């Protein structure tokens, strides 16, 4: 039996480069209010568990969990914070529902990166303090290392990575949330400044501010709550070793593992033909190709060629990041996974506006925690 | 358990050993920088402090007057409705006399910390601040106090625009 947890409410706020007029908490209140209205619930009465995904250093407050209850309607209610990507929070809420602790659970994640003046300092601080910290460079060198190894091992043409950025930024022009949408060609992407070779600046997603809230319910409760339910049919998450030097840089093993678990749970036998839509990691251009292969949506070394042929275009065989992904919309740090879920849920509900793909029934979402991590999560959604 | 162990493996490192460089260490100063957006409620609150006033928000559903002000009522989970100016006088809800500074050193002059329930806010809501112009031994829960403000030219729109609260007693 596949997993069957309903997503019965969605709300979001922000999706701007900066949100100087609102505090993080006010941004969250806006998103939460919309999600509860969408689900037709009262958080003070109907919700039995709240899960927040946030990280102290991004927040700039230690033990930041303590500042989450008020604006979610969670005062004096069970709330926990997961210091990981939003899809891991989604998995936690699923477990609370499956265990019987909660009938209805809420998951929130946000990114207020405009509050952080030197994000590179925080990413650098994530490197092992004794073994790796001596490299005194912009931390994106870690992505450069991965990309170089991926290209070498799979024989993928360098240009295909640039094509990912072209596709996603173009898709984002149709998305009201698409802060970084643009109509560019490969030449522009390849000739933009080098961030950490071979990666160029236009192949790097840029952070934006947003808060995203989901209301989850057990299958029984979801039926009562009614319309637009999107089902989580499988979910998985995984972490590789932290040693950059020791893990396989060419492939996203954590994504492979997460997908295997989620596919098994959802009963997905042939992922390459199963899905109508995929919103997957594109924090950096090459990540989309590497992820496509890890998720078994493309054979090893074939993702780039398939992309070039248009298979992953918004009108292709399997639209990948039709929303514009992180490259086109913007990166949301720990909320990135929930952004991908949001875009997939809107598609599955038929509410994606100009982005709408006809007859979407099954969607795949996948996220990665970003450099220097090797942690990711996958969810299989259906309507 | 630990009482039974008379000698631990390895050998003790003294501060002198470290100073002499007998042991390796890695020192890194982590310096994240932030500029937090205060938001609608706190921005207004700070602007009012600059004018020497304290402002709160009222929720018309539970009728509470909330300070610090917020744009949502956490109990009712709804937007709050009105700005309400409250007084800069109040009552000590609780206090503590701190004899230790942030660097763990004993303080010659102790820091007087109190939660002051402000007049005009819903009872039990107030401000965390310092007390001044008072003998530590004279401080009591329930004592009436008033804000001592910086001069208008010194005020910057910060919580420290109030220097401290002092007893009202002999006014
Ligand atoms: Zn209220």
Coordinates of C-alpha atoms and ligand atoms in Angstrom, one line a residue:
Chain A
X1 CA 0.0 0.0 0.0
X2 CA 1.5 3.4 -0.9
X3 CA 1.7 6.1 1.6
X4 CA -1.5 8.3 1.6
X5 CA -1.2 11.6 3.4
X6 CA -3.2 14.5 2.0
X7 CA -1.9 18.0 1.4
X8 CA -5.1 19.9 2.1
X9 CA -3.8 23.5 2.3
X10 CA -1.1 25.7 0.8
X11 CA 0.0 29.2 1.5
X12 CA 3.0 31.3 0.7
X13 CA 4.3 34.9 1.0
X14 CA 7.3 36.8 -0.2
X15 CA 9.0 35.5 -3.4
X16 CA 10.9 38.7 -3.6
X17 CA 14.7 39.5 -3.6
X18 CA 14.1 41.4 -0.4
X19 CA 11.2 41.8 2.0
X20 CA 12.4 44.8 4.1
X21 CA 8.9 45.8 5.1
X22 CA 8.1 42.6 7.0
X23 CA 9.9 40.7 9.8
X24 CA 10.4 37.0 9.3
X25 CA 7.6 36.4 11.7
X26 CA 5.2 38.7 9.8
X27 CA 6.2 37.0 6.6
X28 CA 5.3 33.6 8.2
X29 CA 2.0 34.9 9.5
X30 CA 0.9 35.9 6.0
X31 CA 1.8 32.5 4.5
X32 CA 0.2 30.6 7.4
X33 CA -3.0 32.6 7.3
X34 CA -3.4 31.8 3.6
X35 CA -2.7 28.1 4.1
X36 CA -5.3 27.8 6.9
X37 CA -7.8 29.6 4.9
X38 CA -7.1 27.4 1.9
X39 CA -7.5 24.3 4.1
X40 CA -10.6 25.6 5.9
X41 CA -9.1 25.0 9.3
X42 CA -8.5 26.9 12.5
X43 CA -4.9 26.3 13.7
X44 CA -5.9 26.9 17.3
X45 CA -8.4 24.1 17.2
X46 CA -7.7 21.7 14.4
X47 CA -3.9 21.3 14.2
X48 CA -2.1 18.7 16.5
X49 CA 1.5 19.1 15.3
X50 CA 3.5 22.0 13.8
X51 CA 6.9 21.4 12.1
X52 CA 9.2 24.2 11.2
X53 CA 12.3 23.9 9.0
X54 CA 14.9 26.5 9.8
X55 CA 18.5 26.8 10.7
X56 CA 19.9 29.1 13.5
X57 CA 22.7 30.7 11.5
X58 CA 20.5 31.6 8.6
X59 CA 18.0 33.0 11.0
X60 CA 20.6 35.0 13.1
X61 CA 19.0 33.8 16.4
X62 CA 20.2 30.8 18.3
X63 CA 17.6 28.3 19.4
X64 CA 15.4 29.9 16.8
X65 CA 12.7 27.3 17.3
X66 CA 11.4 29.3 20.2
X67 CA 10.4 32.1 17.9
X68 CA 8.2 30.0 15.7
X69 CA 4.9 29.4 17.6
X70 CA 3.1 32.7 17.6
X71 CA 2.9 33.4 13.9
X72 CA 1.8 29.9 13.1
X73 CA -1.0 29.7 15.7
X74 CA 1.1 27.1 17.6
X75 CA 1.3 28.7 21.0
X76 CA 1.1 26.0 23.7
X77 CA 0.8 23.3 21.0
X78 CA 3.2 20.6 19.9
X79 CA 5.9 22.2 17.7
X80 CA 9.3 21.1 16.7
X81 CA 11.9 22.5 14.4
X82 CA 13.9 20.4 12.0
X83 CA 17.2 21.8 11.0
X84 CA 17.0 20.5 7.4
X85 CA 15.3 21.0 4.1
X86 CA 11.5 21.4 4.1
X87 CA 10.8 18.0 2.6
X88 CA 12.4 16.4 5.6
X89 CA 9.9 18.5 7.7
X90 CA 7.2 17.1 5.4
X91 CA 8.4 13.6 6.2
X92 CA 8.3 14.4 9.9
X93 CA 4.7 15.6 9.7
X94 CA 3.8 12.5 7.7
X95 CA 5.2 10.4 10.6
X96 CA 3.3 12.4 13.2
X97 CA 0.1 11.6 11.2
X98 CA 0.9 8.0 10.6
X99 CA 1.7 7.4 14.3
X100 CA -1.7 8.8 15.3
X101 CA -0.2 11.7 17.2
X102 CA -1.9 14.1 14.8
X103 CA -4.8 14.1 12.4
X104 CA -3.8 17.4 10.9
X105 CA -0.2 18.7 10.9
X106 CA 1.4 21.9 9.6
X107 CA 4.8 22.3 8.0
X108 CA 6.5 25.7 7.5
X109 CA 9.8 26.8 6.1
X110 CA 11.1 30.2 5.2
X111 CA 14.1 32.0 3.9
X112 CA 14.8 35.6 4.9
X113 CA 18.2 35.7 3.2
X114 CA 17.9 39.5 2.8
X115 CA 18.6 39.6 6.6
X116 CA 21.9 37.9 6.2
X117 CA 24.7 40.2 5.1
X118 CA 27.5 37.7 4.6
X119 CA 25.9 34.3 3.7
X120 CA 29.2 33.0 2.4
X121 CA 30.6 33.1 5.9
X122 CA 27.8 30.8 7.0
X123 CA 28.4 28.3 4.2
X124 CA 32.1 28.4 4.8
X125 CA 31.6 27.7 8.5
X126 CA 29.8 24.5 7.4
X127 CA 33.1 23.1 6.2
X128 CA 35.0 20.8 8.6
X129 CA 36.9 23.2 10.8
X130 CA 40.2 21.3 10.9
X131 CA 40.4 19.4 7.7
X132 CA 38.7 21.7 5.1
X133 CA 38.5 25.1 6.5
X134 CA 41.9 26.2 5.3
X135 CA 40.6 26.8 1.7
X136 CA 40.1 30.5 1.8
X137 CA 37.7 30.8 -1.2
X138 CA 34.1 31.5 -1.9
X139 CA 32.4 28.3 -0.7
X140 CA 30.9 27.7 -4.1
X141 CA 34.2 26.0 -5.0
X142 CA 32.6 22.9 -3.6
X143 CA 30.0 23.0 -6.4
X144 CA 32.8 23.6 -8.9
X145 CA 34.5 20.4 -7.7
X146 CA 31.3 18.4 -8.1
X147 CA 30.6 19.8 -11.5
X148 CA 34.0 19.1 -12.8
X149 CA 33.9 15.5 -11.6
X150 CA 30.4 15.0 -12.9
X151 CA 31.3 16.3 -16.4
X152 CA 34.4 14.1 -16.5
X153 CA 32.8 10.9 -15.3
X154 CA 29.6 11.1 -17.4
X155 CA 31.1 12.6 -20.5
X156 CA 28.4 15.3 -20.4
X157 CA 29.0 18.2 -22.7
X158 CA 29.8 21.4 -20.8
X159 CA 27.1 23.3 -22.8
X160 CA 24.3 21.1 -21.5
X161 CA 24.7 22.6 -18.1
X162 CA 24.3 26.1 -19.5
X163 CA 21.2 24.9 -21.2
X164 CA 19.6 24.0 -17.8
X165 CA 20.0 27.7 -16.8
X166 CA 18.6 28.9 -20.1
X167 CA 15.5 26.6 -19.8
X168 CA 14.8 27.3 -16.1
X169 CA 15.2 31.1 -16.3
X170 CA 12.9 31.1 -19.4
X171 CA 10.3 29.0 -17.6
X172 CA 10.3 31.4 -14.7
X173 CA 9.2 34.3 -16.9
X174 CA 5.7 32.6 -16.9
X175 CA 5.8 32.2 -13.1
X176 CA 4.5 35.1 -10.9
X177 CA 7.0 33.9 -8.3
X178 CA 9.9 33.9 -10.8
X179 CA 12.2 36.6 -9.5
X180 CA 15.2 35.5 -11.6
X181 CA 13.3 34.8 -14.9
X182 CA 15.2 35.8 -18.0
X183 CA 15.4 35.1 -21.7
X184 CA 19.0 34.2 -22.3
X185 CA 20.9 32.0 -24.7
X186 CA 23.7 29.5 -23.9
X187 CA 26.4 31.9 -25.0
X188 CA 25.3 34.5 -22.4
X189 CA 25.3 31.8 -19.7
X190 CA 28.7 30.5 -20.6
X191 CA 30.3 33.9 -20.9
X192 CA 29.0 35.2 -17.6
X193 CA 31.7 35.6 -15.0
X194 CA 33.1 32.4 -13.6
X195 CA 32.0 31.7 -10.0
X196 CA 34.1 28.6 -9.4
X197 CA 35.2 26.9 -12.6
X198 CA 33.6 25.4 -14.5
X199 CA 30.5 27.0 -12.9
X200 CA 29.5 30.5 -14.1
X201 CA 27.5 33.1 -12.2
X202 CA 24.4 32.6 -14.4
X203 CA 24.5 28.9 -13.5
X204 CA 24.3 29.7 -9.8
X205 CA 20.8 30.2 -8.2
X206 CA 20.4 33.4 -6.1
X207 CA 18.6 33.5 -2.8
X208 CA 15.2 35.2 -2.3
X209 CA 12.8 35.7 0.6
X210 CA 9.7 33.7 1.1
X211 CA 7.7 31.6 3.6
X212 CA 5.7 28.5 2.6
X213 CA 3.2 26.6 4.7
X214 CA 1.4 23.3 4.0
X215 CA -1.4 21.7 5.9
X216 CA -1.3 17.9 5.9
X217 CA -4.0 15.5 7.0
X218 CA -4.6 11.8 7.3
X219 CA -6.5 10.2 4.4
X220 CA -9.7 10.1 6.4
X221 CA -9.5 13.7 7.6
X222 CA -8.4 14.9 4.1
X223 CA -11.7 13.5 2.7
X224 CA -13.7 15.5 5.1
X225 CA -11.7 18.7 4.5
X226 CA -12.5 18.2 0.9
X227 CA -11.3 19.9 -2.3
X228 CA -8.0 19.9 -4.2
X229 CA -6.3 17.3 -2.0
X230 CA -2.9 16.3 -3.3
X231 CA -1.5 13.1 -2.0
X232 CA 2.0 12.3 -0.7
X233 CA 2.4 8.7 -1.8
X234 CA 6.1 8.2 -1.0
X235 CA 8.8 10.1 0.8
X236 CA 12.5 9.5 1.5
X237 CA 15.6 11.3 2.7
X238 CA 19.2 10.5 3.0
X239 CA 22.6 11.9 4.0
X240 CA 26.0 10.9 2.6
X241 CA 29.3 11.2 4.5
X242 CA 30.3 14.8 5.1
X243 CA 33.8 14.2 3.8
X244 CA 34.0 16.0 0.5
X245 CA 37.2 14.1 -0.2
X246 CA 35.6 10.7 0.3
X247 CA 32.2 10.8 -1.3
X248 CA 31.4 10.2 -5.0
X249 CA 31.3 13.7 -6.4
X250 CA 30.0 12.7 -9.8
X251 CA 26.7 11.4 -8.6
X252 CA 24.1 12.5 -6.0
X253 CA 24.1 9.3 -4.0
X254 CA 21.9 10.9 -1.3
X255 CA 19.3 11.6 -4.1
X256 CA 19.5 8.1 -5.4
X257 CA 18.9 6.7 -1.9
X258 CA 16.1 9.1 -1.1
X259 CA 14.4 8.3 -4.4
X260 CA 14.7 4.5 -4.0
X261 CA 12.9 4.8 -0.7
X262 CA 10.2 7.1 -1.9
X263 CA 9.7 5.0 -5.1
X264 CA 9.4 1.8 -3.1
X265 CA 6.8 3.4 -0.8
X266 CA 4.8 4.8 -3.7
X267 CA 5.1 1.7 -5.8
X268 CA 7.0 3.4 -8.6
X269 CA 8.6 0.7 -10.7
X270 CA 9.7 2.7 -13.8
X271 CA 10.4 6.3 -12.7
X272 CA 11.5 7.3 -16.3
X273 CA 7.9 6.9 -17.5
X274 CA 5.9 7.3 -14.3
X275 CA 5.8 11.0 -13.8
X276 CA 4.1 13.9 -15.6
X277 CA 6.2 16.6 -13.9
X278 CA 9.4 16.9 -11.9
X279 CA 10.5 19.8 -9.7
X280 CA 14.1 18.9 -8.8
X281 CA 17.3 20.3 -7.5
X282 CA 18.8 23.0 -9.7
X283 CA 20.7 25.0 -7.1
X284 CA 23.5 25.0 -9.7
X285 CA 23.0 24.2 -13.4
X286 CA 24.8 20.8 -13.3
X287 CA 22.7 19.7 -10.3
X288 CA 19.6 19.3 -12.4
X289 CA 21.4 16.9 -14.8
X290 CA 23.2 15.0 -11.9
X291 CA 19.8 14.8 -10.1
X292 CA 17.9 13.6 -13.2
X293 CA 20.3 10.6 -13.3
X294 CA 20.2 10.0 -9.6
X295 CA 16.4 9.9 -9.7
X296 CA 16.5 7.5 -12.6
X297 CA 14.7 9.9 -14.9
X298 CA 17.7 9.7 -17.3
X299 CA 20.3 7.0 -17.7
X300 CA 23.8 7.9 -16.4
X301 CA 25.4 10.4 -18.7
X302 CA 22.3 10.9 -20.8
X303 CA 20.5 13.7 -19.0
X304 CA 22.3 16.5 -20.8
X305 CA 21.5 15.0 -24.2
X306 CA 17.8 14.5 -23.3
X307 CA 17.6 18.1 -22.1
X308 CA 19.2 19.4 -25.3
X309 CA 16.6 17.4 -27.3
X310 CA 13.8 19.3 -25.4
X311 CA 12.5 16.2 -23.4
X312 CA 12.5 18.3 -20.2
X313 CA 11.0 21.5 -21.6
X314 CA 7.7 22.7 -20.3
X315 CA 6.0 21.1 -23.4
X316 CA 8.4 18.1 -23.4
X317 CA 7.9 14.5 -22.5
X318 CA 8.7 15.2 -18.9
X319 CA 8.6 18.9 -17.9
X320 CA 11.5 19.4 -15.4
X321 CA 11.4 22.6 -13.3
X322 CA 8.6 24.0 -15.4
X323 CA 8.3 26.5 -12.5
X324 CA 11.7 27.9 -13.3
X325 CA 13.2 26.0 -10.3
X326 CA 15.8 27.7 -8.1
X327 CA 17.7 29.2 -11.0
X328 CA 14.6 30.9 -12.4
X329 CA 12.5 31.6 -9.3
X330 CA 15.3 31.9 -6.7
X331 CA 16.8 29.7 -4.0
X332 CA 15.1 29.5 -0.6
X333 CA 17.8 27.8 1.5
X334 CA 16.0 25.3 3.8
X335 CA 12.7 26.2 2.3
X336 CA 13.8 25.2 -1.2
X337 CA 12.2 21.7 -0.9
X338 CA 8.8 23.2 0.0
X339 CA 9.1 25.6 -2.9
X340 CA 9.4 22.6 -5.2
X341 CA 6.4 20.9 -3.5
X342 CA 4.4 24.2 -3.8
X343 CA 5.0 24.3 -7.6
X344 CA 4.1 20.6 -8.0
X345 CA 0.9 21.0 -5.8
X346 CA -0.3 23.9 -7.9
X347 CA 0.2 21.9 -11.0
X348 CA -1.6 18.9 -9.6
X349 CA -4.5 21.1 -8.5
X350 CA -4.7 22.7 -11.9
X351 CA -3.9 26.1 -10.4
X352 CA -0.5 26.8 -12.0
X353 CA -1.8 29.6 -14.2
X354 CA 0.3 30.2 -17.3
X355 CA 2.6 27.4 -16.2
X356 CA -0.1 24.9 -16.2
X357 CA 0.7 21.6 -17.9
X358 CA -2.3 19.7 -19.1
X359 CA -3.2 16.4 -17.3
X360 CA -0.7 16.3 -14.5
X361 CA -1.4 13.3 -12.3
X362 CA 1.9 12.3 -10.8
X363 CA 4.8 14.6 -9.8
X364 CA 8.2 14.1 -8.4
X365 CA 9.9 16.6 -6.1
X366 CA 13.5 16.5 -4.9
X367 CA 15.7 18.8 -2.9
X368 CA 19.3 19.2 -1.7
X369 CA 20.5 21.1 1.3
X370 CA 23.2 22.9 -0.7
X371 CA 26.9 23.1 -0.3
X372 CA 28.8 21.6 1.4
X373 CA 26.1 19.1 2.3
X374 CA 25.2 15.7 0.8
X375 CA 21.7 15.6 2.2
X376 CA 18.6 15.5 0.1
X377 CA 15.0 14.4 0.1
X378 CA 12.4 13.1 -2.4
X379 CA 8.6 13.0 -2.4
X380 CA 6.2 11.4 -4.8
X381 CA 2.9 13.3 -5.2
X382 CA -0.3 12.5 -6.9
X383 CA -3.8 13.9 -7.2
Chain B
X1 CA 30.9 5.4 38.6
X2 CA 33.4 8.3 38.3
X3 CA 34.3 8.0 42.0
X4 CA 35.7 4.5 41.3
X5 CA 38.1 5.8 38.6
X6 CA 41.3 7.1 40.2
X7 CA 43.3 7.8 37.0
X8 CA 42.0 8.5 33.6
X9 CA 43.9 7.6 30.4
X10 CA 45.9 10.3 28.8
X11 CA 47.4 13.2 30.6
X12 CA 46.1 16.6 31.7
X13 CA 46.7 19.7 29.7
X14 CA 47.4 22.9 31.7
X15 CA 46.7 26.4 30.5
X16 CA 50.5 26.9 30.6
X17 CA 51.0 24.0 28.2
X18 CA 48.6 25.7 25.7
X19 CA 50.3 29.1 26.1
X20 CA 53.7 27.5 25.5
X21 CA 52.3 26.0 22.3
X22 CA 52.8 22.4 23.4
X23 CA 49.5 21.4 21.8
X24 CA 48.0 22.1 18.4
X25 CA 44.8 24.0 18.2
X26 CA 42.7 25.6 15.4
X27 CA 41.3 29.1 16.1
X28 CA 38.6 30.5 13.9
X29 CA 36.6 33.6 14.6
X30 CA 33.1 33.1 13.0
X31 CA 31.6 36.4 12.1
X32 CA 28.2 36.2 10.6
X33 CA 26.5 39.6 10.0
X34 CA 22.8 40.3 10.0
X35 CA 20.5 43.3 9.5
X36 CA 17.1 42.0 10.6
X37 CA 14.0 43.6 9.2
X38 CA 12.1 44.7 12.3
X39 CA 8.8 44.5 10.5
X40 CA 5.6 46.5 10.7
X41 CA 4.9 46.2 14.4
X42 CA 8.4 46.6 15.9
X43 CA 9.3 49.4 13.4
X44 CA 6.4 51.5 14.6
X45 CA 7.3 50.6 18.2
X46 CA 10.9 51.8 17.8
X47 CA 9.7 55.0 16.0
X48 CA 7.4 55.8 18.9
X49 CA 10.3 55.1 21.4
X50 CA 12.2 57.8 19.6
X51 CA 9.4 60.2 20.4
X52 CA 9.4 59.1 24.0
X53 CA 6.3 57.0 23.8
X54 CA 5.4 53.3 24.1
X55 CA 2.9 51.8 21.7
X56 CA 1.0 48.6 21.8
X57 CA -1.5 46.7 19.5
X58 CA -5.0 45.7 20.4
X59 CA -6.8 42.5 19.4
X60 CA -10.5 43.2 19.3
X61 CA -11.3 39.6 19.5
X62 CA -9.7 38.8 22.9
X63 CA -9.5 42.5 23.8
X64 CA -5.9 42.1 24.9
X65 CA -3.5 45.1 24.4
X66 CA -0.3 43.5 23.4
X67 CA 3.2 44.8 24.1
X68 CA 5.6 44.3 22.4
X69 CA 3.2 45.1 19.6
X70 CA 2.6 42.5 16.9
X71 CA 0.5 42.5 13.8
X72 CA -1.1 39.1 14.8
X73 CA -2.7 37.8 18.0
X74 CA -1.0 34.6 18.9
X75 CA -4.0 33.4 21.0
X76 CA -6.7 34.1 18.4
X77 CA -4.5 33.7 15.4
X78 CA -5.9 36.7 13.6
X79 CA -4.5 40.1 12.7
X80 CA -4.5 42.6 15.5
X81 CA -6.7 45.7 15.0
X82 CA -5.5 48.9 16.5
X83 CA -2.5 50.9 17.7
X84 CA -2.8 51.9 21.4
X85 CA -0.5 54.2 23.2
X86 CA 0.2 52.9 26.7
X87 CA 1.9 54.6 29.7
X88 CA 5.6 54.5 30.6
X89 CA 4.7 53.6 34.1
X90 CA 4.1 50.1 35.5
X91 CA 4.6 47.5 38.2
X92 CA 7.5 45.2 38.8
X93 CA 6.2 41.7 37.9
X94 CA 9.5 40.0 38.7
X95 CA 13.2 41.0 39.1
X96 CA 16.6 39.6 39.5
X97 CA 19.9 41.1 40.6
X98 CA 22.7 39.9 38.4
X99 CA 26.1 39.8 39.9
X100 CA 27.8 38.2 36.9
X101 CA 28.6 40.0 33.6
X102 CA 28.4 38.4 30.1
X103 CA 32.1 37.6 30.3
X104 CA 31.5 35.5 33.5
X105 CA 33.2 38.1 35.7
X106 CA 31.8 39.2 39.1
X107 CA 30.3 42.6 38.8
X108 CA 31.2 45.4 41.3
X109 CA 27.9 47.1 40.5
X110 CA 25.2 44.5 40.0
X111 CA 22.8 44.7 37.1
X112 CA 19.2 45.1 38.1
X113 CA 16.9 43.3 35.7
X114 CA 13.1 43.4 35.9
X115 CA 10.0 42.6 33.9
X116 CA 7.7 45.6 34.2
X117 CA 4.0 45.2 33.6
X118 CA 3.1 48.4 31.8
X119 CA 0.1 50.5 32.7
X120 CA -2.4 50.4 29.8
X121 CA -1.4 47.0 28.5
X122 CA -3.2 43.9 29.4
X123 CA -2.1 42.8 32.9
X124 CA 0.8 40.5 32.7
X125 CA 2.3 42.2 29.5
X126 CA 5.2 44.5 29.6
X127 CA 8.8 45.1 29.0
X128 CA 12.1 43.5 30.1
X129 CA 14.4 46.3 31.2
X130 CA 16.9 47.6 33.8
X131 CA 16.1 49.3 37.1
X132 CA 18.0 52.4 38.3
X133 CA 18.1 55.0 41.0
X134 CA 17.1 52.3 43.5
X135 CA 18.9 50.4 46.3
X136 CA 19.0 46.7 45.2
X137 CA 17.8 45.7 48.7
X138 CA 14.7 47.9 48.3
X139 CA 13.4 46.3 45.1
X140 CA 10.2 44.4 45.5
X141 CA 7.7 42.6 43.3
X142 CA 4.7 44.9 43.0
X143 CA 6.8 48.1 43.2
X144 CA 5.6 50.9 41.1
X145 CA 8.1 52.3 38.5
X146 CA 8.4 54.8 35.8
X147 CA 10.6 54.9 32.6
X148 CA 13.6 57.3 32.7
X149 CA 14.2 58.3 29.1
X150 CA 17.2 59.6 27.3
X151 CA 16.9 63.2 26.0
X152 CA 15.1 63.6 22.7
X153 CA 18.4 64.4 21.0
X154 CA 20.0 61.2 22.3
X155 CA 17.1 58.9 21.4
X156 CA 17.7 56.7 18.3
X157 CA 14.6 54.5 18.1
X158 CA 16.0 51.7 20.2
X159 CA 14.8 49.9 23.3
X160 CA 17.8 51.6 25.1
X161 CA 16.0 55.0 24.5
X162 CA 14.6 54.1 27.9
X163 CA 17.6 54.2 30.3
X164 CA 15.9 52.2 33.0
X165 CA 12.9 52.2 35.2
X166 CA 13.0 53.9 38.6
X167 CA 10.6 53.7 41.6
X168 CA 7.7 56.2 41.5
X169 CA 7.5 56.2 45.3
X170 CA 8.4 59.8 46.3
X171 CA 6.9 61.7 43.3
Ligands
LIG1 ZN1 -6.7 38.0 20.3

